[in-house]
Tab-separated table of C-alpha atoms in Angstrom:
chain	number	residue	atom	x	y	z
Q	1030	UNK	CA	-24.041	-1.044	-11.636
Q	1031	UNK	CA	-23.023	-1.842	-8.027
Q	1032	UNK	CA	-19.487	-1.052	-7.123
Q	1033	UNK	CA	-17.989	-4.216	-6.030
Q	1034	UNK	CA	-14.268	-3.046	-5.108
Q	1035	UNK	CA	-12.922	0.420	-4.338
Q	1036	UNK	CA	-9.334	1.423	-3.939
Q	1037	UNK	CA	-9.143	4.736	-2.196
Q	1038	UNK	CA	-6.094	7.234	-1.951
Q	1039	UNK	CA	-3.487	4.305	-2.581
Q	1040	UNK	CA	0.091	5.041	-2.073
Q	1041	UNK	CA	2.959	2.745	-2.475
Q	1042	UNK	CA	6.403	4.096	-1.598
Q	1043	UNK	CA	9.728	2.266	-1.961
Q	1044	UNK	CA	13.147	4.057	-0.966
Q	1045	UNK	CA	13.798	6.655	-3.296
Q	1046	UNK	CA	10.801	6.241	-5.568
Q	1047	UNK	CA	6.840	6.389	-5.342
Q	1048	UNK	CA	5.271	3.599	-7.209
Q	1049	UNK	CA	1.673	4.761	-6.755
Q	1050	UNK	CA	0.643	8.271	-5.619
Q	1051	UNK	CA	-2.971	8.751	-4.353
Q	1052	UNK	CA	-4.773	6.401	-6.787
Q	1053	UNK	CA	-8.347	5.755	-6.369
Q	1054	UNK	CA	-10.340	3.557	-8.725
Q	1055	UNK	CA	-13.656	1.619	-8.535
Q	1056	UNK	CA	-14.667	-1.753	-10.128
Q	1057	UNK	CA	-18.258	-2.170	-11.109
Q	1058	UNK	CA	-20.061	-5.435	-11.250
Q	1059	UNK	CA	-20.548	-6.833	-14.777
Q	1060	UNK	CA	-18.113	-4.522	-16.425
Q	1061	UNK	CA	-14.667	-4.922	-17.963
Q	1062	UNK	CA	-12.466	-2.235	-16.888
Q	1063	UNK	CA	-9.278	-1.863	-18.977
Q	1064	UNK	CA	-6.038	-0.706	-17.064
Q	1065	UNK	CA	-3.483	1.103	-19.231
Q	1066	UNK	CA	-0.106	2.814	-18.809
Q	1067	UNK	CA	3.150	2.353	-20.212
Q	1068	UNK	CA	6.054	0.593	-18.481
Q	1069	UNK	CA	6.577	2.278	-14.952
Q	1070	UNK	CA	3.148	3.711	-14.873
Q	1071	UNK	CA	2.258	1.814	-11.782
Q	1072	UNK	CA	-0.087	-0.885	-13.381
Q	1073	UNK	CA	1.598	-3.901	-11.712
Q	1074	UNK	CA	1.868	-2.268	-8.361
Q	1075	UNK	CA	-1.879	-1.582	-8.521
Q	1076	UNK	CA	-2.619	-5.023	-9.389
Q	1077	UNK	CA	-0.221	-6.561	-6.708
Q	1078	UNK	CA	-2.098	-4.500	-3.979
Q	1079	UNK	CA	-5.466	-5.417	-4.883
Q	1080	UNK	CA	-4.394	-9.278	-5.251
Q	1081	UNK	CA	-3.022	-9.120	-1.598
Q	1082	UNK	CA	0.671	-9.809	-2.709
Q	1083	UNK	CA	1.814	-6.307	-1.934
Q	1084	UNK	CA	0.898	-4.056	0.948
Q	1085	UNK	CA	0.088	-0.393	0.317
Q	1086	UNK	CA	2.136	2.195	2.188
Q	1087	UNK	CA	-1.418	3.932	2.889
Q	1088	UNK	CA	-4.756	4.066	1.515
Q	1089	UNK	CA	-7.822	1.856	1.868
Q	1090	UNK	CA	-9.644	-0.915	-0.200
Q	1091	UNK	CA	-13.447	-1.559	0.102
Q	1092	UNK	CA	-15.132	-4.773	-1.033
Q	1093	UNK	CA	-18.903	-4.631	-1.156
Q	1094	UNK	CA	-18.433	-1.118	0.713
Q	1095	UNK	CA	-16.648	-2.610	3.767
Q	1096	UNK	CA	-12.954	-1.844	4.327
Q	1097	UNK	CA	-10.603	-5.045	4.055
Q	1098	UNK	CA	-6.932	-5.253	4.713
Q	1099	UNK	CA	-5.106	-7.757	2.172
Q	1100	UNK	CA	-2.031	-9.476	3.854
Q	1101	UNK	CA	-1.960	-11.979	1.196
Q	1102	UNK	CA	-3.353	-13.742	-1.908
Q	1103	UNK	CA	-5.356	-15.943	0.366
Q	1104	UNK	CA	-6.926	-12.924	1.912
Q	1105	UNK	CA	-7.757	-11.603	-1.574
Q	1106	UNK	CA	-9.475	-15.054	-2.183
Q	1107	UNK	CA	-11.433	-14.834	0.721
Q	1108	UNK	CA	-12.721	-11.426	-0.139
Q	1109	UNK	CA	-13.658	-12.697	-3.768
Q	1110	UNK	CA	-10.579	-11.123	-5.526
Q	1111	UNK	CA	-9.043	-13.690	-7.919
Q	1112	UNK	CA	-5.902	-12.791	-10.171
Q	1113	UNK	CA	-4.653	-14.459	-13.206
Q	1114	UNK	CA	-0.999	-13.380	-14.015
Q	1115	UNK	CA	0.603	-13.178	-17.390
Q	1116	UNK	CA	2.907	-16.248	-16.675
Q	1117	UNK	CA	0.868	-19.455	-16.435
Q	1118	UNK	CA	1.130	-21.293	-13.137
Q	1119	UNK	CA	-0.110	-24.595	-14.254
Q	1120	UNK	CA	1.414	-27.846	-13.571
Q	1121	UNK	CA	1.550	-29.289	-17.161
Q	1122	UNK	CA	1.894	-32.966	-16.126
Q	1123	UNK	CA	-1.239	-32.997	-14.169
Q	1124	UNK	CA	-4.719	-33.131	-15.436
Q	1125	UNK	CA	-7.101	-30.099	-15.993
Q	1126	UNK	CA	-9.284	-31.163	-12.871
Q	1127	UNK	CA	-6.153	-31.388	-10.758
Q	1128	UNK	CA	-4.949	-27.880	-11.823
Q	1129	UNK	CA	-8.263	-26.316	-11.306
Q	1130	UNK	CA	-8.629	-27.711	-7.756
Q	1131	UNK	CA	-4.998	-27.728	-6.945
Q	1132	UNK	CA	-4.617	-27.810	-3.173
Q	1133	UNK	CA	-8.121	-28.240	-2.802
Q	1134	UNK	CA	-8.861	-31.759	-4.158
Q	1135	UNK	CA	-11.888	-33.371	-2.388
Q	1136	UNK	CA	-10.850	-36.364	-0.231
Q	1137	UNK	CA	-12.764	-39.318	1.159
Q	1138	UNK	CA	-11.523	-41.836	4.276
Q	1139	UNK	CA	-10.975	-45.341	3.497
Q	1140	UNK	CA	-10.522	-46.764	6.921
Q	1141	UNK	CA	-7.684	-44.795	8.409
Q	1142	UNK	CA	-6.482	-43.665	5.128
Q	1143	UNK	CA	-7.385	-40.364	3.520
Q	1144	UNK	CA	-7.534	-40.591	-0.263
Q	1145	UNK	CA	-8.483	-38.252	-3.257
Q	1146	UNK	CA	-12.058	-38.570	-4.183
Q	1147	UNK	CA	-11.414	-38.707	-8.173
Q	1148	UNK	CA	-15.226	-38.924	-9.150
Q	1149	UNK	CA	-15.796	-35.825	-6.775
Q	1150	UNK	CA	-12.660	-34.111	-8.267
Q	1151	UNK	CA	-13.833	-34.380	-11.844
Q	1152	UNK	CA	-17.463	-33.505	-11.015
Q	1153	UNK	CA	-16.431	-30.198	-9.586
Q	1154	UNK	CA	-13.934	-29.275	-12.194
Q	1155	UNK	CA	-16.446	-30.121	-14.926
Q	1156	UNK	CA	-19.035	-27.850	-13.323
Q	1157	UNK	CA	-16.493	-25.017	-13.215
Q	1158	UNK	CA	-16.021	-25.416	-17.082
Q	1159	UNK	CA	-19.628	-25.986	-17.674
Q	1160	UNK	CA	-20.646	-22.782	-15.826
Q	1161	UNK	CA	-18.136	-20.925	-17.947
Q	1162	UNK	CA	-19.557	-22.910	-21.103
Q	1163	UNK	CA	-16.149	-24.365	-21.896
Q	1164	UNK	CA	-15.670	-27.758	-23.438
Q	1165	UNK	CA	-12.357	-29.275	-22.353
Q	1166	UNK	CA	-11.971	-32.744	-20.968
Q	1167	UNK	CA	-11.126	-32.476	-17.227
Q	1168	UNK	CA	-9.274	-35.779	-17.534
Q	1169	UNK	CA	-6.625	-34.488	-20.187
Q	1170	UNK	CA	-3.283	-33.585	-19.168
Q	1171	UNK	CA	-2.637	-29.975	-19.468
Q	1172	UNK	CA	0.497	-30.590	-21.647
Q	1173	UNK	CA	-1.747	-31.735	-24.407
Q	1174	UNK	CA	-3.698	-28.439	-24.511
Q	1175	UNK	CA	-3.085	-25.410	-26.706
Q	1176	UNK	CA	-1.764	-22.264	-25.007
Q	1177	UNK	CA	-5.196	-20.677	-25.482
Q	1178	UNK	CA	-6.892	-23.553	-23.676
Q	1179	UNK	CA	-4.238	-23.540	-20.988
Q	1180	UNK	CA	-5.088	-19.670	-20.560
Q	1181	UNK	CA	-8.723	-20.647	-20.039
Q	1182	UNK	CA	-7.971	-23.244	-17.485
Q	1183	UNK	CA	-5.883	-20.604	-15.750
Q	1184	UNK	CA	-8.948	-18.413	-15.535
Q	1185	UNK	CA	-11.175	-21.584	-14.546
Q	1186	UNK	CA	-8.917	-22.097	-11.542
Q	1187	UNK	CA	-9.397	-18.609	-10.367
Q	1188	UNK	CA	-13.233	-18.727	-11.065
Q	1189	UNK	CA	-13.297	-21.989	-8.935
Q	1190	UNK	CA	-12.949	-19.753	-6.035
Q	1191	UNK	CA	-16.322	-17.923	-7.064
Q	1192	UNK	CA	-14.717	-14.436	-7.090
Q	1193	UNK	CA	-16.603	-11.205	-7.524
Q	1194	UNK	CA	-13.590	-9.589	-9.031
Q	1195	UNK	CA	-11.365	-11.019	-11.529
Q	1196	UNK	CA	-7.789	-9.417	-12.217
Q	1197	UNK	CA	-6.495	-10.370	-15.633
Q	1198	UNK	CA	-2.927	-9.444	-16.425
Q	1199	UNK	CA	-2.127	-9.522	-19.856
Q	1200	UNK	CA	-4.079	-12.423	-20.866
Q	1201	UNK	CA	-3.612	-12.492	-24.661
Q	1202	UNK	CA	-0.064	-11.783	-24.744
Q	1203	UNK	CA	1.223	-15.151	-26.080
Q	1204	UNK	CA	-2.177	-16.208	-27.808
Q	1205	UNK	CA	-2.972	-16.448	-31.546
Q	1206	UNK	CA	-5.658	-14.350	-33.023
Q	1207	UNK	CA	-8.400	-17.061	-32.897
Q	1208	UNK	CA	-7.487	-18.050	-29.269
Q	1209	UNK	CA	-7.634	-14.253	-28.483
Q	1210	UNK	CA	-11.237	-14.080	-29.765
Q	1211	UNK	CA	-12.295	-17.113	-27.815
Q	1212	UNK	CA	-11.052	-15.572	-24.615
Q	1213	UNK	CA	-12.793	-12.229	-25.304
Q	1214	UNK	CA	-15.964	-14.219	-25.402
Q	1215	UNK	CA	-15.230	-15.890	-22.304
Q	1216	UNK	CA	-14.402	-12.763	-20.322
Q	1217	UNK	CA	-17.523	-10.915	-21.589
Q	1218	UNK	CA	-19.564	-13.873	-20.627
Q	1219	UNK	CA	-17.921	-13.668	-17.174
Q	1220	UNK	CA	-18.816	-10.016	-16.834
Q	1221	UNK	CA	-22.480	-10.523	-18.121
Q	1222	UNK	CA	-22.692	-13.172	-15.136
Q	1223	UNK	CA	-21.980	-10.263	-12.656
Q	1224	UNK	CA	-18.166	-10.381	-12.268
Q	1225	UNK	CA	-16.087	-6.967	-12.256
Q	1226	UNK	CA	-13.131	-7.585	-14.486
Q	1227	UNK	CA	-9.922	-5.629	-14.323
Q	1228	UNK	CA	-8.258	-6.218	-17.531
Q	1229	UNK	CA	-4.573	-5.159	-17.930
Q	1230	UNK	CA	-3.357	-4.860	-21.491
Q	1231	UNK	CA	-0.844	-2.958	-23.833
Q	1232	UNK	CA	-2.677	-4.062	-26.855
Q	1233	UNK	CA	-4.785	-0.854	-27.578
Q	1234	UNK	CA	-6.425	-2.382	-30.341
Q	1235	UNK	CA	-8.244	-4.671	-28.214
Q	1236	UNK	CA	-10.034	-2.214	-26.284
Q	1237	UNK	CA	-13.115	-1.533	-28.455
Q	1238	UNK	CA	-13.738	-5.629	-28.475
Q	1239	UNK	CA	-13.437	-6.005	-24.621
Q	1240	UNK	CA	-13.551	-2.950	-22.505
Q	1241	UNK	CA	-16.370	-0.865	-21.051
Q	1242	UNK	CA	-14.090	1.601	-19.629
Q	1243	UNK	CA	-10.432	2.551	-19.554
Q	1244	UNK	CA	-8.386	3.508	-16.407
Q	1245	UNK	CA	-5.126	5.316	-17.210
Q	1246	UNK	CA	-2.099	5.503	-15.101
Q	1247	UNK	CA	1.005	7.560	-15.718
Q	1248	UNK	CA	3.957	7.843	-13.571
Q	1249	UNK	CA	2.084	6.130	-10.592
Q	1250	UNK	CA	-0.849	8.656	-10.567
Q	1251	UNK	CA	-4.265	8.289	-12.100
Q	1252	UNK	CA	-4.793	10.471	-15.041
Q	1253	UNK	CA	-8.255	9.765	-15.941
Q	1254	UNK	CA	-11.129	7.065	-16.176
Q	1255	UNK	CA	-12.854	7.223	-19.744
Q	1256	UNK	CA	-15.831	5.284	-20.802
Q	1257	UNK	CA	-15.069	3.167	-24.010
Q	1258	UNK	CA	-17.486	5.081	-26.205
Q	1259	UNK	CA	-15.378	8.215	-25.727
Q	1260	UNK	CA	-11.976	6.555	-25.671
Q	1261	UNK	CA	-10.513	7.366	-29.156
Q	1262	UNK	CA	-7.040	6.270	-30.066
Q	1263	UNK	CA	-5.637	9.873	-29.807
Q	1264	UNK	CA	-7.153	10.500	-26.519
Q	1265	UNK	CA	-5.765	7.294	-24.856
Q	1266	UNK	CA	-2.293	7.850	-26.327
Q	1267	UNK	CA	-2.395	11.413	-25.157
Q	1268	UNK	CA	-3.425	10.242	-21.515
Q	1269	UNK	CA	-0.706	7.552	-21.509
Q	1270	UNK	CA	2.228	9.876	-22.458
Q	1271	UNK	CA	1.143	13.251	-21.870
Q	1272	UNK	CA	2.827	16.227	-23.811
Q	1273	UNK	CA	6.298	15.423	-22.881
Q	1274	UNK	CA	8.841	15.644	-25.864
Q	1275	UNK	CA	11.238	12.558	-26.019
Q	1276	UNK	CA	14.788	13.002	-26.065
Q	1277	UNK	CA	16.443	12.253	-29.558
Q	1278	UNK	CA	19.798	10.556	-30.754
Q	1279	UNK	CA	22.591	12.869	-31.319
Q	1280	UNK	CA	22.451	14.489	-34.842
Q	1281	UNK	CA	26.143	13.369	-35.480
Q	1282	UNK	CA	25.156	9.662	-35.499
Q	1283	UNK	CA	24.381	9.126	-39.318
Q	1284	UNK	CA	24.197	6.082	-41.394
Q	1285	UNK	CA	25.924	5.348	-44.479
Q	1286	UNK	CA	24.554	4.885	-47.976
Q	1287	UNK	CA	25.817	1.261	-48.303
Q	1288	UNK	CA	23.264	-1.453	-47.971
Q	1289	UNK	CA	24.721	-4.073	-45.536
Q	1290	UNK	CA	21.772	-6.357	-44.953
Q	1291	UNK	CA	18.726	-6.967	-47.189
Q	1292	UNK	CA	15.500	-9.191	-46.834
Q	1293	UNK	CA	13.443	-9.943	-49.898
Q	1294	UNK	CA	9.800	-11.443	-49.429
Q	1295	UNK	CA	10.947	-13.230	-46.212
Q	1296	UNK	CA	8.064	-15.360	-44.921
Q	1297	UNK	CA	7.586	-17.704	-42.024
Q	1298	UNK	CA	4.189	-19.460	-41.879
Q	1299	UNK	CA	1.771	-17.875	-39.353
Q	1300	UNK	CA	4.328	-15.512	-38.308
Q	1301	UNK	CA	5.296	-13.014	-40.927
Q	1302	UNK	CA	4.598	-12.604	-44.512
Q	1303	UNK	CA	6.619	-11.216	-47.498
Q	1304	UNK	CA	8.807	-8.797	-45.448
Q	1305	UNK	CA	11.052	-6.627	-47.417
Q	1306	UNK	CA	13.664	-4.523	-45.488
Q	1307	UNK	CA	17.020	-3.043	-46.028
Q	1308	UNK	CA	19.680	-1.927	-43.422
Q	1309	UNK	CA	22.543	0.476	-44.101
Q	1310	UNK	CA	25.932	0.836	-42.847
Q	1311	UNK	CA	25.712	2.332	-39.288
Q	1312	UNK	CA	21.943	2.586	-39.294
Q	1313	UNK	CA	19.929	1.868	-36.117
Q	1314	UNK	CA	16.648	0.640	-37.550
Q	1315	UNK	CA	13.747	0.137	-35.348
Q	1316	UNK	CA	10.670	-2.237	-35.631
Q	1317	UNK	CA	7.525	-1.250	-34.144
Q	1318	UNK	CA	4.428	-3.198	-33.706
Q	1319	UNK	CA	2.199	-4.508	-31.036
Q	1320	UNK	CA	2.740	-7.960	-29.310
Q	1321	UNK	CA	2.127	-10.569	-31.993
Q	1322	UNK	CA	2.829	-8.490	-34.950
Q	1323	UNK	CA	5.921	-10.769	-35.873
Q	1324	UNK	CA	8.738	-8.491	-34.749
Q	1325	UNK	CA	10.508	-10.965	-32.514
Q	1326	UNK	CA	9.831	-13.947	-35.037
Q	1327	UNK	CA	11.383	-11.729	-37.802
Q	1328	UNK	CA	14.524	-11.315	-35.863
Q	1329	UNK	CA	14.934	-14.804	-35.024
Q	1330	UNK	CA	14.545	-15.730	-38.650
Q	1331	UNK	CA	17.307	-13.221	-39.520
Q	1332	UNK	CA	19.569	-14.824	-37.162
Q	1333	UNK	CA	18.611	-18.260	-38.315
Q	1334	UNK	CA	17.109	-19.326	-35.083
Q	1335	UNK	CA	13.820	-19.770	-36.607
Q	1336	UNK	CA	14.605	-20.363	-40.313
Q	1337	UNK	CA	12.079	-18.449	-42.848
Q	1338	UNK	CA	9.829	-20.758	-45.184
Q	1339	UNK	CA	10.454	-18.481	-48.248
Q	1340	UNK	CA	12.264	-15.465	-49.307
Q	1341	UNK	CA	16.175	-14.405	-49.157
Q	1342	UNK	CA	18.656	-12.690	-47.124
Q	1343	UNK	CA	21.511	-10.804	-48.552
Q	1344	UNK	CA	24.607	-9.458	-47.085
Q	1345	UNK	CA	26.753	-7.091	-49.054
Q	1346	UNK	CA	24.639	-8.024	-51.956
Q	1347	UNK	CA	25.301	-11.757	-51.786
Q	1348	UNK	CA	22.669	-14.195	-50.879
Q	1349	UNK	CA	23.193	-16.296	-47.618
Q	1350	UNK	CA	20.869	-19.119	-46.274
Q	1351	UNK	CA	19.832	-18.591	-42.663
Q	1352	UNK	CA	20.129	-22.343	-41.688
Q	1353	UNK	CA	21.202	-21.885	-38.140
Q	1354	UNK	CA	22.643	-19.256	-35.746
Q	1355	UNK	CA	26.200	-20.559	-36.243
Q	1356	UNK	CA	25.920	-19.937	-40.001
Q	1357	UNK	CA	24.596	-16.383	-39.446
Q	1358	UNK	CA	27.279	-15.562	-36.800
Q	1359	UNK	CA	29.819	-16.314	-39.539
Q	1360	UNK	CA	28.183	-13.926	-41.693
Q	1361	UNK	CA	28.595	-11.340	-39.083
Q	1362	UNK	CA	25.126	-11.284	-37.366
Q	1363	UNK	CA	24.630	-11.004	-33.387
Q	1364	UNK	CA	21.335	-11.412	-31.559
Q	1365	UNK	CA	20.580	-10.208	-27.853
Q	1366	UNK	CA	17.262	-12.119	-27.167
Q	1367	UNK	CA	14.262	-10.717	-25.495
Q	1368	UNK	CA	14.588	-12.909	-22.264
Q	1369	UNK	CA	18.310	-12.294	-21.316
Q	1370	UNK	CA	17.952	-14.451	-18.122
Q	1371	UNK	CA	17.020	-17.592	-19.829
Q	1372	UNK	CA	18.398	-17.035	-23.398
Q	1373	UNK	CA	21.076	-14.673	-23.138
Q	1374	UNK	CA	23.173	-15.677	-20.097
Q	1375	UNK	CA	24.150	-18.841	-18.302
Q	1376	UNK	CA	23.600	-17.803	-14.728
Q	1377	UNK	CA	26.109	-20.255	-13.130
Q	1378	UNK	CA	28.947	-18.705	-14.999
Q	1379	UNK	CA	31.033	-15.624	-14.205
Q	1380	UNK	CA	30.948	-12.227	-15.969
Q	1381	UNK	CA	34.033	-13.435	-17.801
Q	1382	UNK	CA	32.681	-16.903	-18.949
Q	1383	UNK	CA	29.387	-15.386	-20.129
Q	1384	UNK	CA	31.205	-12.587	-22.274
Q	1385	UNK	CA	33.327	-15.313	-23.926
Q	1386	UNK	CA	30.869	-17.545	-24.686
Q	1387	UNK	CA	29.917	-16.311	-28.386
Q	1388	UNK	CA	33.631	-16.151	-29.512
Q	1389	UNK	CA	35.070	-19.411	-28.026
Q	1390	UNK	CA	35.193	-20.834	-31.344
Q	1391	UNK	CA	37.654	-17.977	-32.629
Q	1392	UNK	CA	40.340	-18.738	-29.977
Q	1393	UNK	CA	43.763	-18.947	-31.411
Q	1394	UNK	CA	46.356	-21.772	-30.944
Q	1395	UNK	CA	44.097	-24.714	-32.198
Q	1396	UNK	CA	40.954	-23.484	-30.741
Q	1397	UNK	CA	42.596	-23.158	-27.102
Q	1398	UNK	CA	42.137	-20.269	-24.963
Q	1399	UNK	CA	43.583	-18.936	-21.507
Q	1400	UNK	CA	42.108	-17.264	-18.604
Q	1401	UNK	CA	44.711	-14.399	-18.999
Q	1402	UNK	CA	43.690	-13.800	-22.661
Q	1403	UNK	CA	39.926	-13.871	-21.512
Q	1404	UNK	CA	40.377	-11.495	-18.538
Q	1405	UNK	CA	42.237	-8.983	-20.810
Q	1406	UNK	CA	39.358	-9.210	-23.495
Q	1407	UNK	CA	36.696	-8.885	-20.837
Q	1408	UNK	CA	38.367	-6.162	-18.934
Q	1409	UNK	CA	38.393	-4.094	-22.143
Q	1410	UNK	CA	34.733	-4.686	-22.895
Q	1411	UNK	CA	33.657	-3.904	-19.087
Q	1412	UNK	CA	35.637	-0.468	-19.485
Q	1413	UNK	CA	33.982	0.250	-23.015
Q	1414	UNK	CA	30.522	-0.629	-22.044
Q	1415	UNK	CA	30.757	1.009	-18.566
Q	1416	UNK	CA	29.736	-2.328	-16.925
Q	1417	UNK	CA	29.575	-1.981	-13.144
Q	1418	UNK	CA	31.083	-5.289	-11.862
Q	1419	UNK	CA	33.032	-5.773	-8.562
Q	1420	UNK	CA	34.783	-8.946	-9.887
Q	1421	UNK	CA	34.499	-10.371	-13.214
Q	1422	UNK	CA	34.921	-13.727	-11.795
Q	1423	UNK	CA	31.708	-13.497	-9.722
Q	1424	UNK	CA	28.533	-15.075	-11.048
Q	1425	UNK	CA	26.929	-12.816	-13.704
Q	1426	UNK	CA	23.624	-12.915	-11.389
Q	1427	UNK	CA	25.330	-10.500	-8.846
Q	1428	UNK	CA	24.825	-7.807	-11.406
Q	1429	UNK	CA	21.920	-5.522	-11.969
Q	1430	UNK	CA	19.457	-6.081	-14.846
Q	1431	UNK	CA	21.288	-3.220	-16.844
Q	1432	UNK	CA	24.605	-4.575	-16.257
Q	1433	UNK	CA	23.574	-8.072	-17.258
Q	1434	UNK	CA	22.123	-6.598	-20.427
Q	1435	UNK	CA	25.367	-4.961	-21.297
Q	1436	UNK	CA	27.147	-8.302	-20.503
Q	1437	UNK	CA	24.842	-9.953	-23.136
Q	1438	UNK	CA	25.894	-7.037	-25.664
Q	1439	UNK	CA	29.618	-7.354	-24.870
Q	1440	UNK	CA	29.506	-11.156	-25.481
Q	1441	UNK	CA	28.572	-10.468	-29.134
Q	1442	UNK	CA	30.840	-7.577	-29.616
Q	1443	UNK	CA	33.662	-10.213	-29.098
Q	1444	UNK	CA	32.662	-11.644	-32.554
Q	1445	UNK	CA	33.161	-8.475	-34.312
Q	1446	UNK	CA	29.519	-8.318	-35.919
Q	1447	UNK	CA	28.420	-6.281	-38.722
Q	1448	UNK	CA	24.641	-6.251	-37.691
Q	1449	UNK	CA	23.246	-6.660	-34.209
Q	1450	UNK	CA	19.648	-7.581	-33.701
Q	1451	UNK	CA	18.347	-6.210	-30.345
Q	1452	UNK	CA	15.189	-7.639	-29.081
Q	1453	UNK	CA	13.643	-5.846	-26.306
Q	1454	UNK	CA	17.124	-4.772	-24.937
Q	1455	UNK	CA	15.839	-2.219	-22.346
Q	1456	UNK	CA	13.059	-4.634	-20.658
Q	1457	UNK	CA	13.318	-4.535	-17.028
Q	1458	UNK	CA	16.144	-2.094	-16.663
Q	1459	UNK	CA	16.082	1.349	-15.150
Q	1460	UNK	CA	16.132	4.823	-17.156
Q	1461	UNK	CA	20.008	5.399	-16.891
Q	1462	UNK	CA	20.789	1.898	-17.993
Q	1463	UNK	CA	18.205	2.332	-21.061
Q	1464	UNK	CA	20.150	5.495	-21.863
Q	1465	UNK	CA	23.570	3.489	-21.622
Q	1466	UNK	CA	22.083	0.908	-24.168
Q	1467	UNK	CA	21.224	3.569	-26.631
Q	1468	UNK	CA	24.771	5.174	-26.329
Q	1469	UNK	CA	26.227	1.762	-27.147
Q	1470	UNK	CA	23.902	1.546	-30.197
Q	1471	UNK	CA	24.950	5.016	-31.173
Q	1472	UNK	CA	28.737	4.262	-30.672
Q	1473	UNK	CA	28.370	1.073	-32.756
Q	1474	UNK	CA	26.721	3.371	-35.474
Q	1475	UNK	CA	29.852	5.673	-35.577
Q	1476	UNK	CA	31.842	2.514	-36.281
Q	1477	UNK	CA	29.625	1.469	-38.965
Q	1478	UNK	CA	27.984	-1.369	-37.209
Q	1479	UNK	CA	24.225	-1.768	-37.960
Q	1480	UNK	CA	21.444	-2.325	-35.456
Q	1481	UNK	CA	17.901	-3.664	-35.766
Q	1482	UNK	CA	15.999	-2.572	-32.599
Q	1483	UNK	CA	12.774	-4.070	-31.318
Q	1484	UNK	CA	10.925	-2.410	-28.346
Q	1485	UNK	CA	7.508	-2.357	-26.970
Q	1486	UNK	CA	8.403	0.912	-25.652
Q	1487	UNK	CA	7.760	2.837	-28.744
Q	1488	UNK	CA	9.083	6.138	-27.519
Q	1489	UNK	CA	12.505	4.669	-27.356
Q	1490	UNK	CA	12.447	3.699	-30.862
Q	1491	UNK	CA	11.639	7.506	-31.763
Q	1492	UNK	CA	14.477	8.495	-29.492
Q	1493	UNK	CA	17.240	5.994	-30.564
Q	1494	UNK	CA	16.541	5.099	-34.305
Q	1495	UNK	CA	17.198	6.643	-37.662
Q	1496	UNK	CA	14.328	4.828	-39.421
Q	1497	UNK	CA	11.400	2.819	-38.021
Q	1498	UNK	CA	9.520	0.036	-39.869
Q	1499	UNK	CA	6.062	-0.603	-38.507
Q	1500	UNK	CA	4.421	-4.227	-38.373
Q	1501	UNK	CA	0.946	-5.173	-38.225
Q	1502	UNK	CA	-0.251	-8.778	-38.436
Q	1503	UNK	CA	3.012	-10.046	-39.698
Q	1504	UNK	CA	3.591	-7.687	-42.202
Q	1505	UNK	CA	5.628	-4.407	-42.721
Q	1506	UNK	CA	2.838	-1.780	-43.436
Q	1507	UNK	CA	5.015	1.522	-43.195
Q	1508	UNK	CA	8.699	2.877	-43.296
Q	1509	UNK	CA	9.158	6.164	-41.527
Q	1510	UNK	CA	12.022	8.409	-40.373
Q	1511	UNK	CA	12.205	8.655	-36.606
Q	1512	UNK	CA	12.789	12.317	-36.831
Q	1513	UNK	CA	9.350	12.742	-38.619
Q	1514	UNK	CA	7.109	10.943	-36.018
Q	1515	UNK	CA	6.226	11.199	-32.382
Q	1516	UNK	CA	5.810	8.231	-29.995
Q	1517	UNK	CA	1.791	8.830	-29.808
Q	1518	UNK	CA	1.587	8.894	-33.502
Q	1519	UNK	CA	3.798	5.851	-33.838
Q	1520	UNK	CA	1.202	4.102	-31.305
Q	1521	UNK	CA	-1.585	5.154	-33.456
Q	1522	UNK	CA	-0.103	3.729	-36.708
Q	1523	UNK	CA	0.837	0.379	-34.809
Q	1524	UNK	CA	-2.699	-0.202	-33.551
Q	1525	UNK	CA	-5.150	-2.161	-35.806
Q	1526	UNK	CA	-8.600	-0.788	-34.867
């Protein structure tokens, strides 16, 4: 196969860190190249360089054998490189045709006026979809489409530039199973038409169905390029993680024997099925699984944010109905959401304001509170959680990601919880901040408070937890002790090959 794009000796250095170090990869016409690596491996940096949105510190990029310099996404488009990011960029109030040709709508003149040529717009958009063998009405509003169809339109927008290289960043991360299969068919069809595809994913179980080869990065360096026929689960995981032994939680952090929280045959349609779990006093319980396995949905059900359709929840042996977060908060549950910026914090409020939000209904004196009382509470939590904040009256947005995450946790500690549900609490924060989040969990454990911890970084579960539940396709399939498993073995058991 002809090499369409080459990255040669790419480096990307930031003050104090090297994101990419001497990375060279080649993308061949008509093949799907999967790009793998754990968080911080350099995947996003490589994609941004190839997409023209980040300039490398040094190194070369060749398209069709000729060196090019990509100063912008427009430069990448001109050289036949199109990128579809994980976050959709569609304008949902516009039609399919308008989104596909956004910024390039064909126009015609009517006297001195220049007007959109709608018949030509619809013809061009329809031609793009027909070439992709996709049947979607180009006059429909994007808001009327399923998430899977919207992902297809995002790809159609990229394909309207007639690229020779298509970069796909986690395209199935939010899709249902049947939508994922449809997308695979489309990607394979584009590859068979001669497009070189770079497919970024963390869902290792997808690889046999979509990839021709696997490119693995680790710590900013290229580890290996493996043909899919030789890419066994053991080999891929070993390439991603190396032989490093993860740090473990302190031996002094031990759970008690009393069951605090129990779920029996908990079910929510199309999300998870007949889930049984128990959490003991002071236990840090991990939930592992690939994206789409039902982890987040299970936490939201336990907290009453998305009540289950069937089953029951018991606290200290007594049944409680998770009708709403307010009900579950009264029962002693707390929840730190996956997206702290949108669902965990109010950006315009101060650190003090955010840390008091969950406990306002417990204020003394007929529900009234004072700034002096709040400052006293917040200052104590800032000290306990080692939050680095210049002034608790400043907007919470001035804090780093790690300190913002600790503000979210502190907000719930104000409610005196018995069980805290942590959904991806270490996402987007540095290594030191992650260790501080673990220290908070372990200190809560010493005080008898339970934690249920969901993380896509499975080595974190091995490091932080006492016990780990493994979910696949909405069901808990295994219950293992963290001390008895390694991160790579945990990855293998989460995969659904």
